Amino acid sequence: LKYAEKTAPRAVYSTGKGASAVGLTASVHKDPVTKEWTLEGGALVLADRGVCLIDEFDKMNEQDRTSIHEAMEQQTISVSKAGIVTSLQARCSVIAAANPIGGRYDSSNTLAENVELTDPILQRFDVLCVLQDTVDPVADERLAKFVTSSHMRSVPTKDITRGQATLDQETVENIPGRENTIPQALLRKYIQYARTNIRPVLRGNTFDQEKIASLYVALRKESAASGGVPIAVRHIESI
């Protein structure tokens, strides 16, 4: 999540325990000087045309979690408080991270049984990724080398700005698995350029409608048979 925050042109980061319904959507409070009611946008409004990152998503209260339903489906937030009736734009992507029940994912159970999240909120996510901590000597060794090399080349930022230290470029380039990795600064520029100049059009024969329809039917059939994540009409837009 922190890597996505540094990469996205506009990003707002929050945690499940530190986020409330008004903190994510919008709040109304009285100005101490003018004594008038003013409207302030929350994390989803501030992340308009950007990314909203929510860590510890499973630790949020259910009432606070349901407040983002409208934003994730309609990309707007409707406010009707203290005589203020309006709709705020919340055109942002939501990346959330949650822990399974008991801190360990049980492969014998379905995703819905492993996480304390309701079906309506799960259906609003386009992509669901399960990250399992499996024992793999090769992957564990690579991860250990990455962590140790990261600590070895870490230099305080104040020392770099003062000119007392420099980043060893050879050490950075020799990190395991970094041979074909795009630098974060270049990736950030690439995303900004693509969002500014590229305008995909879905008209005429530019995409296969029959293929999408058959895939949706197959997914719904498989979901009903296996008892996995329920496939709803929202997933057609995800496809």
XYZ file of C-alpha atoms in Angstrom:
239
model
C 0.000 0.000 0.000
C 2.817 2.400 0.802
C 4.439 1.660 -2.549
C 1.139 2.431 -4.313
C 0.858 5.656 -2.292
C 4.289 6.807 -3.465
C 3.612 5.743 -7.071
C 0.119 7.199 -7.642
C -0.019 10.876 -8.720
C -2.705 11.498 -6.075
C -3.186 9.169 -3.123
C -4.802 9.306 0.316
C -3.784 6.725 2.933
C -5.851 5.744 5.965
C -6.173 2.821 8.358
C -9.246 0.888 9.418
C -9.126 1.821 13.093
C -8.289 5.448 12.355
C -11.031 5.897 9.741
C -14.678 6.679 10.441
C -17.680 7.154 8.173
C -17.387 10.959 8.097
C -13.612 10.726 7.799
C -13.949 8.680 4.617
C -16.939 10.497 3.082
C -17.754 14.055 4.230
C -18.434 15.985 7.419
C -20.357 19.138 8.312
C -19.222 21.461 11.085
C -19.933 25.009 12.214
C -17.327 27.630 11.411
C -16.206 29.282 14.685
C -15.824 32.714 13.042
C -18.805 33.036 10.692
C -21.069 30.634 12.662
C -22.114 29.056 9.352
C -22.217 25.350 8.533
C -19.364 24.296 6.271
C -18.790 21.058 4.361
C -15.462 19.225 4.396
C -14.617 16.277 2.189
C -13.178 13.058 3.566
C -10.515 10.705 2.255
C -12.550 9.456 -0.743
C -13.383 13.026 -1.826
C -9.786 14.203 -1.427
C -8.638 11.218 -3.506
C -10.867 12.233 -6.453
C -9.202 11.090 -9.722
C -6.625 9.275 -7.619
C -6.272 6.302 -5.272
C -7.636 5.809 -1.744
C -5.684 3.253 0.285
C -7.264 1.644 3.352
C -5.148 -0.596 5.565
C -6.584 -2.953 8.219
C -9.892 -2.931 6.341
C -11.313 -5.734 8.492
C -10.804 -3.662 11.683
C -13.310 -1.005 10.559
C -16.754 -0.874 12.142
C -19.501 -2.290 9.937
C -21.402 1.031 10.002
C -18.301 2.910 8.808
C -17.642 0.321 6.112
C -21.158 0.603 4.666
C -20.665 4.360 4.236
C -18.325 3.775 1.265
C -20.820 1.588 -0.635
C -22.154 4.518 -2.668
C -18.684 5.867 -3.418
C -17.447 2.503 -4.704
C -20.463 1.967 -6.957
C -21.664 5.446 -8.055
C -18.356 7.301 -7.522
C -20.258 10.027 -5.683
C -21.016 10.835 -2.056
C -24.435 12.275 -1.236
C -24.638 14.610 1.762
C -27.810 15.786 3.488
C -26.847 17.376 6.786
C -27.583 20.663 8.572
C -29.522 22.081 5.634
C -26.739 21.198 3.142
C -27.938 18.858 0.392
C -25.307 18.129 -2.243
C -23.344 15.422 -4.022
C -19.552 15.250 -4.007
C -17.365 13.568 -6.616
C -15.390 10.554 -5.409
C -13.956 9.164 -8.665
C -11.149 7.205 -7.058
C -9.841 3.663 -6.989
C -9.947 1.921 -3.606
C -7.150 -0.447 -2.593
C -7.846 -2.150 0.730
C -5.863 -4.702 2.729
C -7.450 -7.015 5.311
C -6.282 -9.874 7.509
C -8.070 -13.248 7.648
C -9.859 -14.467 10.765
C -7.291 -15.661 13.284
C -4.431 -14.170 11.261
C -4.053 -17.224 8.993
C -5.815 -18.078 5.729
C -7.480 -21.500 5.656
C -7.396 -22.879 2.111
C -10.131 -25.404 2.880
C -12.653 -22.573 3.408
C -13.973 -20.019 0.928
C -12.833 -16.391 0.866
C -16.057 -15.190 2.523
C -15.472 -17.640 5.399
C -11.886 -16.477 5.876
C -12.551 -12.733 6.145
C -15.082 -10.806 8.227
C -16.443 -8.852 5.259
C -20.003 -8.912 3.964
C -20.951 -9.869 0.411
C -22.082 -6.333 -0.605
C -18.635 -4.869 0.085
C -16.797 -7.813 -1.502
C -18.871 -7.470 -4.683
C -17.753 -3.848 -5.091
C -14.092 -4.808 -5.516
C -13.042 -5.607 -9.078
C -10.069 -7.768 -8.081
C -9.657 -9.929 -4.971
C -6.116 -11.181 -4.285
C -5.268 -13.784 -1.648
C -1.684 -13.572 -0.350
C -0.730 -16.725 1.547
C 2.368 -17.134 3.686
C 3.526 -20.485 2.373
C 6.804 -22.133 3.338
C 9.130 -22.007 0.308
C 12.903 -22.151 0.954
C 13.776 -20.414 -2.340
C 11.257 -17.581 -1.887
C 12.154 -17.215 1.819
C 15.855 -16.887 0.983
C 15.134 -14.300 -1.722
C 12.961 -12.298 0.696
C 15.629 -12.440 3.417
C 18.279 -11.187 0.960
C 15.989 -8.370 -0.153
C 15.340 -7.210 3.442
C 19.020 -7.371 4.465
C 20.219 -5.580 1.304
C 17.545 -2.934 1.862
C 18.903 -2.270 5.357
C 22.515 -2.336 4.130
C 21.931 0.375 1.520
C 19.605 2.516 3.657
C 20.978 6.010 4.237
C 19.296 8.761 6.301
C 17.700 11.344 4.016
C 19.282 14.225 5.943
C 22.769 12.850 5.180
C 21.978 12.719 1.440
C 20.653 16.306 1.377
C 23.700 17.581 3.253
C 25.996 15.789 0.829
C 27.505 13.651 3.581
C 26.380 10.387 1.939
C 25.401 9.081 -1.480
C 23.361 6.103 -2.607
C 25.549 3.303 -3.935
C 24.074 2.704 -7.409
C 25.789 -0.681 -7.755
C 24.150 -1.915 -4.549
C 20.754 -0.717 -5.754
C 21.122 -2.433 -9.121
C 22.343 -5.731 -7.616
C 19.233 -6.340 -5.499
C 17.861 -9.842 -6.270
C 14.925 -9.732 -8.665
C 15.513 -6.100 -9.714
C 16.856 -6.860 -13.213
C 13.589 -6.239 -15.123
C 11.913 -3.899 -12.627
C 10.686 -0.483 -13.764
C 11.993 2.316 -11.490
C 9.283 3.876 -9.336
C 9.891 7.397 -10.670
C 9.499 6.192 -14.274
C 6.374 4.177 -13.387
C 4.844 7.272 -11.776
C 5.476 9.336 -14.934
C 4.129 6.537 -17.141
C 0.849 6.339 -15.172
C 0.477 10.133 -15.269
C 1.095 10.211 -19.044
C -1.346 7.344 -19.713
C -4.112 8.943 -17.639
C -3.623 12.302 -19.352
C -3.409 11.209 -22.990
C -5.038 7.789 -23.410
C -8.830 7.698 -23.893
C -10.111 4.133 -24.469
C -13.353 3.935 -26.460
C -15.819 1.027 -26.221
C -17.979 1.497 -29.300
C -18.903 -0.503 -32.370
C -16.810 -3.626 -32.856
C -13.935 -2.600 -30.595
C -14.681 -5.420 -28.140
C -16.459 -8.784 -28.182
C -19.787 -8.493 -26.343
C -20.577 -12.187 -26.736
C -17.283 -13.157 -25.118
C -17.950 -10.941 -22.084
C -21.524 -12.252 -21.762
C -20.423 -15.901 -21.926
C -17.631 -15.274 -19.406
C -20.102 -13.634 -17.002
C -22.503 -16.592 -17.325
C -19.670 -19.068 -16.723
C -18.441 -17.147 -13.671
C -21.922 -17.052 -12.124
C -22.368 -20.779 -12.729
C -18.980 -21.607 -11.205
C -19.633 -19.313 -8.215
C -22.975 -20.971 -7.466
C -21.472 -24.475 -7.780
C -18.315 -23.921 -5.713
C -19.737 -21.510 -3.133
C -17.068 -18.888 -3.815
C -17.390 -15.122 -4.047
C -20.899 -14.253 -5.334
C -20.778 -12.892 -8.895
C -23.184 -9.977 -9.402
C -24.058 -7.576 -12.218
C -21.356 -5.200 -10.935
C -18.709 -7.672 -12.096
C -19.710 -7.112 -15.748
C -18.336 -3.574 -15.409
C -15.233 -5.009 -13.753
C -14.671 -7.295 -16.738
